[in-house]
Amino acid sequence: MERLTRSLRWNCCVIDYSLSNQMECDNCGKDSAALEQVPASNFKRNRGGAAAGSIGVCDLCYGQFRLREEAVARVVDSGSPKKLIVAGPGTGKTHTFRKLVESLREGSKVVIFTLINNLVDDLRELENVPEREVSVFTFHGFCKNLLYQEVGAAEFSYSGSLPKLIEQDAELLDLDFEIDPERAFSELREGEESVIFYMKRAEYYRAVGYVDRVFTFFRERPQTIPQYALVIADEYQDFNRLEAC
Ligand SMILES: [Zn+2]
């Protein structure tokens, strides 16, 4: 019995000793024997909500931090003119975009667009990168801007619902296209009957859709396409063929 008590005391003593050396990770809260100091800005959702300075993180968080830094460095250092970044939600795409923008020469012009309004607000913080001229738009907003600034479409009314209207016209006229006009146009099937019908109807209404007029204008005048040091298309997988061109 005495031996058992002694053993228990010893065991407790060991447990207490090891616990006293544990520190909580500032990011995930996991107990760790040692913490690595990293910039808080790299862990936007850290438990303490620290936005600046440094925080101490466990080996798991530090390992992820290092992996991401290596991946970002590969993106930034890549000499390829086109870069495709595949990243899930919350993995730091904005951080990667920032590093790309910062890697450009001072005074560089950058345009960033996405298809979703809400994401514009998330990306807007990149407009604050010092000494770089960054603009963030929804893709349709970007086209609309070009339409009035560059294309000079004053004689055309701008209507995002034009494709729907033209589709309804086709239904009313009982035209049975293989592919509906909106889809055929978004896939740039320019020889298709439905696209020819689409263009004629757009002329009739003196109206333009989101991207059609901008696309055809710049295709005919490639020398007038605005130039940027970097173009970032967020959620690129959701762009249709017309938008991607
Ligand atoms: Zn951690």
PDB file of C-alpha atoms and ligand atoms in Angstrom:
ATOM      1  CA  MET A   1       0.000   0.000   0.000  1.00  0.00           C
ATOM      2  CA  GLU A   2       2.793   2.339   0.925  1.00  0.00           C
ATOM      3  CA  ARG A   3       4.549   1.513  -2.365  1.00  0.00           C
ATOM      4  CA  LEU A   4       1.346   2.209  -4.287  1.00  0.00           C
ATOM      5  CA  THR A   5       0.865   5.594  -2.569  1.00  0.00           C
ATOM      6  CA  ARG A   6       4.479   6.485  -3.284  1.00  0.00           C
ATOM      7  CA  SER A   7       4.062   5.474  -6.886  1.00  0.00           C
ATOM      8  CA  LEU A   8       0.871   7.533  -7.258  1.00  0.00           C
ATOM      9  CA  ARG A   9       2.531  10.552  -5.678  1.00  0.00           C
ATOM     10  CA  TRP A  10       5.441  10.140  -8.070  1.00  0.00           C
ATOM     11  CA  ASN A  11       3.091   9.779 -11.031  1.00  0.00           C
ATOM     12  CA  CYS A  12       1.109  12.858 -10.003  1.00  0.00           C
ATOM     13  CA  CYS A  13       4.325  14.694  -9.556  1.00  0.00           C
ATOM     14  CA  VAL A  14       5.384  13.816 -13.145  1.00  0.00           C
ATOM     15  CA  ILE A  15       2.023  14.871 -14.553  1.00  0.00           C
ATOM     16  CA  ASP A  16       2.077  18.196 -12.683  1.00  0.00           C
ATOM     17  CA  TYR A  17       5.598  18.832 -13.823  1.00  0.00           C
ATOM     18  CA  SER A  18       4.803  18.247 -17.502  1.00  0.00           C
ATOM     19  CA  LEU A  19       1.634  20.376 -17.369  1.00  0.00           C
ATOM     20  CA  SER A  20       3.500  23.301 -15.907  1.00  0.00           C
ATOM     21  CA  ASN A  21       5.627  23.457 -19.080  1.00  0.00           C
ATOM     22  CA  GLN A  22       2.660  23.619 -21.412  1.00  0.00           C
ATOM     23  CA  MET A  23       1.723  26.866 -23.119  1.00  0.00           C
ATOM     24  CA  GLU A  24      -1.389  27.622 -25.067  1.00  0.00           C
ATOM     25  CA  CYS A  25      -1.106  28.276 -28.808  1.00  0.00           C
ATOM     26  CA  ASP A  26      -2.315  31.848 -29.516  1.00  0.00           C
ATOM     27  CA  ASN A  27      -3.936  30.636 -32.714  1.00  0.00           C
ATOM     28  CA  CYS A  28      -5.661  27.295 -32.081  1.00  0.00           C
ATOM     29  CA  GLY A  29      -5.459  27.054 -28.258  1.00  0.00           C
ATOM     30  CA  LYS A  30      -3.716  23.683 -28.278  1.00  0.00           C
ATOM     31  CA  ASP A  31      -1.235  23.063 -25.441  1.00  0.00           C
ATOM     32  CA  SER A  32       2.321  22.996 -26.666  1.00  0.00           C
ATOM     33  CA  ALA A  33       5.741  22.584 -25.013  1.00  0.00           C
ATOM     34  CA  ALA A  34       7.164  25.397 -27.160  1.00  0.00           C
ATOM     35  CA  LEU A  35       5.688  28.244 -29.179  1.00  0.00           C
ATOM     36  CA  GLU A  36       7.100  29.819 -32.327  1.00  0.00           C
ATOM     37  CA  GLN A  37       6.672  33.578 -32.772  1.00  0.00           C
ATOM     38  CA  VAL A  38       5.001  34.542 -36.081  1.00  0.00           C
ATOM     39  CA  PRO A  39       3.360  37.743 -37.419  1.00  0.00           C
ATOM     40  CA  ALA A  40      -0.248  37.922 -36.163  1.00  0.00           C
ATOM     41  CA  SER A  41      -1.348  39.172 -39.598  1.00  0.00           C
ATOM     42  CA  ASN A  42      -0.721  35.658 -40.935  1.00  0.00           C
ATOM     43  CA  PHE A  43      -3.358  34.210 -38.594  1.00  0.00           C
ATOM     44  CA  LYS A  44      -6.400  36.403 -39.127  1.00  0.00           C
ATOM     45  CA  ARG A  45      -8.646  34.237 -36.962  1.00  0.00           C
ATOM     46  CA  ASN A  46      -6.253  33.858 -34.028  1.00  0.00           C
ATOM     47  CA  ARG A  47      -7.962  33.378 -30.669  1.00  0.00           C
ATOM     48  CA  GLY A  48      -6.850  36.681 -29.181  1.00  0.00           C
ATOM     49  CA  GLY A  49      -7.958  38.624 -32.265  1.00  0.00           C
ATOM     50  CA  ALA A  50      -4.475  40.181 -32.569  1.00  0.00           C
ATOM     51  CA  ALA A  51      -4.136  42.024 -35.900  1.00  0.00           C
ATOM     52  CA  ALA A  52      -0.581  43.349 -35.526  1.00  0.00           C
ATOM     53  CA  GLY A  53       2.624  42.327 -33.762  1.00  0.00           C
ATOM     54  CA  SER A  54       3.482  38.691 -33.206  1.00  0.00           C
ATOM     55  CA  ILE A  55       1.774  35.705 -31.614  1.00  0.00           C
ATOM     56  CA  GLY A  56       3.116  32.383 -30.305  1.00  0.00           C
ATOM     57  CA  VAL A  57       1.880  29.308 -32.181  1.00  0.00           C
ATOM     58  CA  CYS A  58       2.145  25.538 -31.656  1.00  0.00           C
ATOM     59  CA  ASP A  59       4.168  23.236 -33.901  1.00  0.00           C
ATOM     60  CA  LEU A  60       1.085  22.278 -35.952  1.00  0.00           C
ATOM     61  CA  CYS A  61       0.115  25.899 -36.688  1.00  0.00           C
ATOM     62  CA  TYR A  62       3.768  26.775 -37.347  1.00  0.00           C
ATOM     63  CA  GLY A  63       4.072  23.866 -39.778  1.00  0.00           C
ATOM     64  CA  GLN A  64       1.013  25.118 -41.705  1.00  0.00           C
ATOM     65  CA  PHE A  65       2.394  28.665 -41.661  1.00  0.00           C
ATOM     66  CA  ARG A  66       5.703  27.472 -43.159  1.00  0.00           C
ATOM     67  CA  LEU A  67       3.971  25.385 -45.823  1.00  0.00           C
ATOM     68  CA  ARG A  68       1.863  28.347 -46.869  1.00  0.00           C
ATOM     69  CA  GLU A  69       4.852  30.702 -46.924  1.00  0.00           C
ATOM     70  CA  GLU A  70       6.668  28.263 -49.217  1.00  0.00           C
ATOM     71  CA  ALA A  71       3.619  27.962 -51.491  1.00  0.00           C
ATOM     72  CA  VAL A  72       3.211  31.770 -51.649  1.00  0.00           C
ATOM     73  CA  ALA A  73       6.929  32.185 -52.440  1.00  0.00           C
ATOM     74  CA  ARG A  74       6.576  29.714 -55.330  1.00  0.00           C
ATOM     75  CA  VAL A  75       3.632  31.724 -56.707  1.00  0.00           C
ATOM     76  CA  VAL A  76       5.397  35.097 -56.323  1.00  0.00           C
ATOM     77  CA  ASP A  77       8.744  33.853 -57.725  1.00  0.00           C
ATOM     78  CA  SER A  78       7.179  32.018 -60.677  1.00  0.00           C
ATOM     79  CA  GLY A  79       8.219  33.538 -63.999  1.00  0.00           C
ATOM     80  CA  SER A  80       5.026  32.345 -65.684  1.00  0.00           C
ATOM     81  CA  PRO A  81       2.894  35.213 -67.037  1.00  0.00           C
ATOM     82  CA  LYS A  82      -0.276  33.321 -66.061  1.00  0.00           C
ATOM     83  CA  LYS A  83      -0.621  31.815 -62.621  1.00  0.00           C
ATOM     84  CA  LEU A  84      -3.454  29.596 -61.412  1.00  0.00           C
ATOM     85  CA  ILE A  85      -3.902  29.477 -57.635  1.00  0.00           C
ATOM     86  CA  VAL A  86      -6.069  26.664 -56.288  1.00  0.00           C
ATOM     87  CA  ALA A  87      -7.029  27.354 -52.663  1.00  0.00           C
ATOM     88  CA  GLY A  88      -9.983  26.505 -50.452  1.00  0.00           C
ATOM     89  CA  PRO A  89     -11.933  29.009 -48.333  1.00  0.00           C
ATOM     90  CA  GLY A  90      -9.987  30.540 -45.450  1.00  0.00           C
ATOM     91  CA  THR A  91      -6.579  29.423 -46.699  1.00  0.00           C
ATOM     92  CA  GLY A  92      -5.267  32.940 -47.263  1.00  0.00           C
ATOM     93  CA  LYS A  93      -5.903  33.850 -50.899  1.00  0.00           C
ATOM     94  CA  THR A  94      -6.031  37.550 -50.033  1.00  0.00           C
ATOM     95  CA  HIS A  95      -2.637  37.177 -48.293  1.00  0.00           C
ATOM     96  CA  THR A  96      -1.219  35.612 -51.487  1.00  0.00           C
ATOM     97  CA  PHE A  97      -2.718  38.378 -53.643  1.00  0.00           C
ATOM     98  CA  ARG A  98      -1.145  40.968 -51.329  1.00  0.00           C
ATOM     99  CA  LYS A  99       2.294  39.371 -51.662  1.00  0.00           C
ATOM    100  CA  LEU A 100       1.899  39.369 -55.454  1.00  0.00           C
ATOM    101  CA  VAL A 101       0.920  43.048 -55.490  1.00  0.00           C
ATOM    102  CA  GLU A 102       3.803  43.959 -53.122  1.00  0.00           C
ATOM    103  CA  SER A 103       6.258  42.159 -55.401  1.00  0.00           C
ATOM    104  CA  LEU A 104       5.496  44.627 -58.224  1.00  0.00           C
ATOM    105  CA  ARG A 105       7.423  47.806 -58.902  1.00  0.00           C
ATOM    106  CA  GLU A 106       6.171  50.971 -57.146  1.00  0.00           C
ATOM    107  CA  GLY A 107       3.496  52.789 -59.144  1.00  0.00           C
ATOM    108  CA  SER A 108       2.283  49.556 -60.823  1.00  0.00           C
ATOM    109  CA  LYS A 109      -1.365  49.393 -61.844  1.00  0.00           C
ATOM    110  CA  VAL A 110      -3.322  46.343 -60.718  1.00  0.00           C
ATOM    111  CA  VAL A 111      -6.928  45.341 -61.324  1.00  0.00           C
ATOM    112  CA  ILE A 112      -8.710  42.696 -59.273  1.00  0.00           C
ATOM    113  CA  PHE A 113     -12.157  41.415 -60.102  1.00  0.00           C
ATOM    114  CA  THR A 114     -14.511  38.803 -58.803  1.00  0.00           C
ATOM    115  CA  LEU A 115     -18.003  37.697 -59.780  1.00  0.00           C
ATOM    116  CA  ILE A 116     -19.544  38.144 -56.347  1.00  0.00           C
ATOM    117  CA  ASN A 117     -20.417  41.487 -54.734  1.00  0.00           C
ATOM    118  CA  ASN A 118     -19.627  40.364 -51.172  1.00  0.00           C
ATOM    119  CA  LEU A 119     -16.098  39.341 -52.116  1.00  0.00           C
ATOM    120  CA  VAL A 120     -15.364  42.838 -53.390  1.00  0.00           C
ATOM    121  CA  ASP A 121     -15.500  44.093 -49.800  1.00  0.00           C
ATOM    122  CA  ASP A 122     -13.064  41.375 -48.658  1.00  0.00           C
ATOM    123  CA  LEU A 123     -10.609  42.211 -51.417  1.00  0.00           C
ATOM    124  CA  ARG A 124     -10.892  45.976 -51.018  1.00  0.00           C
ATOM    125  CA  GLU A 125      -8.162  45.963 -48.313  1.00  0.00           C
ATOM    126  CA  LEU A 126      -5.703  45.377 -51.175  1.00  0.00           C
ATOM    127  CA  GLU A 127      -6.405  48.908 -52.417  1.00  0.00           C
ATOM    128  CA  ASN A 128      -4.369  50.029 -49.386  1.00  0.00           C
ATOM    129  CA  VAL A 129      -1.100  48.407 -50.472  1.00  0.00           C
ATOM    130  CA  PRO A 130       1.264  51.405 -50.418  1.00  0.00           C
ATOM    131  CA  GLU A 131       2.723  52.788 -53.662  1.00  0.00           C
ATOM    132  CA  ARG A 132       0.634  50.491 -55.895  1.00  0.00           C
ATOM    133  CA  GLU A 133      -2.472  51.555 -57.797  1.00  0.00           C
ATOM    134  CA  VAL A 134      -4.962  48.769 -57.066  1.00  0.00           C
ATOM    135  CA  SER A 135      -8.647  48.773 -58.135  1.00  0.00           C
ATOM    136  CA  VAL A 136     -11.163  46.132 -57.059  1.00  0.00           C
ATOM    137  CA  PHE A 137     -14.399  45.533 -59.002  1.00  0.00           C
ATOM    138  CA  THR A 138     -17.031  42.939 -59.639  1.00  0.00           C
ATOM    139  CA  PHE A 139     -16.327  41.718 -63.156  1.00  0.00           C
ATOM    140  CA  HIS A 140     -19.584  43.152 -64.442  1.00  0.00           C
ATOM    141  CA  GLY A 141     -18.869  46.490 -62.725  1.00  0.00           C
ATOM    142  CA  PHE A 142     -15.439  46.520 -64.387  1.00  0.00           C
ATOM    143  CA  CYS A 143     -17.021  45.957 -67.824  1.00  0.00           C
ATOM    144  CA  LYS A 144     -19.634  48.625 -67.158  1.00  0.00           C
ATOM    145  CA  ASN A 145     -16.867  51.094 -66.299  1.00  0.00           C
ATOM    146  CA  LEU A 146     -14.974  50.280 -69.480  1.00  0.00           C
ATOM    147  CA  LEU A 147     -18.164  50.536 -71.458  1.00  0.00           C
ATOM    148  CA  TYR A 148     -18.740  54.152 -70.542  1.00  0.00           C
ATOM    149  CA  GLN A 149     -15.128  55.304 -70.180  1.00  0.00           C
ATOM    150  CA  GLU A 150     -13.525  53.579 -73.153  1.00  0.00           C
ATOM    151  CA  VAL A 151     -16.223  52.287 -75.473  1.00  0.00           C
ATOM    152  CA  GLY A 152     -18.353  55.432 -75.202  1.00  0.00           C
ATOM    153  CA  ALA A 153     -21.638  53.543 -75.336  1.00  0.00           C
ATOM    154  CA  ALA A 154     -23.732  56.621 -74.613  1.00  0.00           C
ATOM    155  CA  GLU A 155     -26.117  55.734 -77.422  1.00  0.00           C
ATOM    156  CA  PHE A 156     -26.742  52.330 -75.862  1.00  0.00           C
ATOM    157  CA  SER A 157     -28.650  51.703 -72.654  1.00  0.00           C
ATOM    158  CA  TYR A 158     -26.946  49.341 -70.271  1.00  0.00           C
ATOM    159  CA  SER A 159     -29.040  46.403 -69.165  1.00  0.00           C
ATOM    160  CA  GLY A 160     -27.924  43.367 -67.240  1.00  0.00           C
ATOM    161  CA  SER A 161     -31.221  41.674 -68.073  1.00  0.00           C
ATOM    162  CA  LEU A 162     -30.785  42.016 -71.864  1.00  0.00           C
ATOM    163  CA  PRO A 163     -29.888  38.320 -72.336  1.00  0.00           C
ATOM    164  CA  LYS A 164     -33.095  37.281 -70.531  1.00  0.00           C
ATOM    165  CA  LEU A 165     -35.185  39.655 -72.654  1.00  0.00           C
ATOM    166  CA  ILE A 166     -33.684  38.303 -75.870  1.00  0.00           C
ATOM    167  CA  GLU A 167     -34.285  34.763 -74.721  1.00  0.00           C
ATOM    168  CA  GLN A 168     -37.971  35.603 -74.158  1.00  0.00           C
ATOM    169  CA  ASP A 169     -38.160  37.145 -77.660  1.00  0.00           C
ATOM    170  CA  ALA A 170     -36.922  33.870 -79.108  1.00  0.00           C
ATOM    171  CA  GLU A 171     -39.625  32.003 -77.179  1.00  0.00           C
ATOM    172  CA  LEU A 172     -42.349  34.407 -78.363  1.00  0.00           C
ATOM    173  CA  LEU A 173     -41.217  34.020 -81.965  1.00  0.00           C
ATOM    174  CA  ASP A 174     -41.243  30.278 -81.434  1.00  0.00           C
ATOM    175  CA  LEU A 175     -37.623  29.991 -82.471  1.00  0.00           C
ATOM    176  CA  ASP A 176     -36.230  26.670 -81.468  1.00  0.00           C
ATOM    177  CA  PHE A 177     -32.471  27.091 -81.214  1.00  0.00           C
ATOM    178  CA  GLU A 178     -30.278  24.163 -80.325  1.00  0.00           C
ATOM    179  CA  ILE A 179     -28.635  26.287 -77.637  1.00  0.00           C
ATOM    180  CA  ASP A 180     -30.394  29.271 -76.091  1.00  0.00           C
ATOM    181  CA  PRO A 181     -29.041  32.696 -77.169  1.00  0.00           C
ATOM    182  CA  GLU A 182     -27.617  33.636 -73.753  1.00  0.00           C
ATOM    183  CA  ARG A 183     -25.694  30.399 -73.357  1.00  0.00           C
ATOM    184  CA  ALA A 184     -24.489  30.332 -76.950  1.00  0.00           C
ATOM    185  CA  PHE A 185     -23.282  33.919 -76.591  1.00  0.00           C
ATOM    186  CA  SER A 186     -21.522  33.223 -73.297  1.00  0.00           C
ATOM    187  CA  GLU A 187     -19.729  30.308 -74.993  1.00  0.00           C
ATOM    188  CA  LEU A 188     -18.749  32.567 -77.920  1.00  0.00           C
ATOM    189  CA  ARG A 189     -20.374  30.338 -80.533  1.00  0.00           C
ATOM    190  CA  GLU A 190     -20.459  33.249 -82.937  1.00  0.00           C
ATOM    191  CA  GLY A 191     -21.550  31.309 -86.016  1.00  0.00           C
ATOM    192  CA  GLU A 192     -24.623  29.947 -84.188  1.00  0.00           C
ATOM    193  CA  GLU A 193     -27.992  31.101 -85.403  1.00  0.00           C
ATOM    194  CA  SER A 194     -28.960  32.012 -81.852  1.00  0.00           C
ATOM    195  CA  VAL A 195     -25.946  34.350 -81.467  1.00  0.00           C
ATOM    196  CA  ILE A 196     -26.741  36.125 -84.743  1.00  0.00           C
ATOM    197  CA  PHE A 197     -30.309  36.528 -83.450  1.00  0.00           C
ATOM    198  CA  TYR A 198     -28.923  37.829 -80.119  1.00  0.00           C
ATOM    199  CA  MET A 199     -26.810  40.520 -81.792  1.00  0.00           C
ATOM    200  CA  LYS A 200     -29.680  41.655 -84.016  1.00  0.00           C
ATOM    201  CA  ARG A 201     -32.033  41.980 -81.047  1.00  0.00           C
ATOM    202  CA  ALA A 202     -29.399  43.898 -79.030  1.00  0.00           C
ATOM    203  CA  GLU A 203     -29.082  46.353 -81.938  1.00  0.00           C
ATOM    204  CA  TYR A 204     -32.875  46.651 -82.124  1.00  0.00           C
ATOM    205  CA  TYR A 205     -33.136  47.524 -78.422  1.00  0.00           C
ATOM    206  CA  ARG A 206     -30.060  49.798 -78.630  1.00  0.00           C
ATOM    207  CA  ALA A 207     -29.032  48.054 -75.444  1.00  0.00           C
ATOM    208  CA  VAL A 208     -25.935  46.268 -74.246  1.00  0.00           C
ATOM    209  CA  GLY A 209     -25.414  43.416 -71.794  1.00  0.00           C
ATOM    210  CA  TYR A 210     -22.651  43.115 -69.225  1.00  0.00           C
ATOM    211  CA  VAL A 211     -19.761  41.987 -71.338  1.00  0.00           C
ATOM    212  CA  ASP A 212     -20.886  41.596 -74.951  1.00  0.00           C
ATOM    213  CA  ARG A 213     -20.281  45.144 -76.200  1.00  0.00           C
ATOM    214  CA  VAL A 214     -17.009  45.506 -74.282  1.00  0.00           C
ATOM    215  CA  PHE A 215     -15.736  42.230 -75.702  1.00  0.00           C
ATOM    216  CA  THR A 216     -16.580  43.005 -79.329  1.00  0.00           C
ATOM    217  CA  PHE A 217     -15.256  46.592 -79.033  1.00  0.00           C
ATOM    218  CA  PHE A 218     -11.841  45.542 -77.710  1.00  0.00           C
ATOM    219  CA  ARG A 219     -11.541  42.585 -80.039  1.00  0.00           C
ATOM    220  CA  GLU A 220     -11.698  45.002 -82.947  1.00  0.00           C
ATOM    221  CA  ARG A 221      -9.303  47.464 -81.291  1.00  0.00           C
ATOM    222  CA  PRO A 222      -6.731  45.404 -79.342  1.00  0.00           C
ATOM    223  CA  GLN A 223      -4.344  48.368 -79.144  1.00  0.00           C
ATOM    224  CA  THR A 224      -6.821  50.209 -76.888  1.00  0.00           C
ATOM    225  CA  ILE A 225      -7.121  47.434 -74.264  1.00  0.00           C
ATOM    226  CA  PRO A 226      -6.178  48.952 -70.868  1.00  0.00           C
ATOM    227  CA  GLN A 227      -2.807  47.731 -69.605  1.00  0.00           C
ATOM    228  CA  TYR A 228      -2.092  46.519 -66.063  1.00  0.00           C
ATOM    229  CA  ALA A 229       1.024  45.114 -64.441  1.00  0.00           C
ATOM    230  CA  LEU A 230      -1.176  42.468 -62.837  1.00  0.00           C
ATOM    231  CA  VAL A 231      -4.736  41.258 -63.396  1.00  0.00           C
ATOM    232  CA  ILE A 232      -6.240  39.046 -60.689  1.00  0.00           C
ATOM    233  CA  ALA A 233      -9.479  37.165 -61.412  1.00  0.00           C
ATOM    234  CA  ASP A 234     -10.915  35.772 -58.189  1.00  0.00           C
ATOM    235  CA  GLU A 235     -13.152  32.661 -58.480  1.00  0.00           C
ATOM    236  CA  TYR A 236     -11.924  32.190 -62.045  1.00  0.00           C
ATOM    237  CA  GLN A 237     -13.539  28.739 -62.277  1.00  0.00           C
ATOM    238  CA  ASP A 238     -16.959  30.448 -62.412  1.00  0.00           C
ATOM    239  CA  PHE A 239     -16.139  32.640 -65.440  1.00  0.00           C
ATOM    240  CA  ASN A 240     -17.810  31.574 -68.681  1.00  0.00           C
ATOM    241  CA  ARG A 241     -15.913  31.511 -71.987  1.00  0.00           C
ATOM    242  CA  LEU A 242     -16.949  35.022 -73.000  1.00  0.00           C
ATOM    243  CA  GLU A 243     -15.895  36.470 -69.612  1.00  0.00           C
ATOM    244  CA  ALA A 244     -12.596  34.582 -69.653  1.00  0.00           C
ATOM    245  CA  CYS A 245     -11.721  35.992 -73.094  1.00  0.00           C
TER     246      CYS A 245
HETATM  247 ZN    ZN B   1      -1.904  25.970 -32.823  1.00  0.00          ZN
END
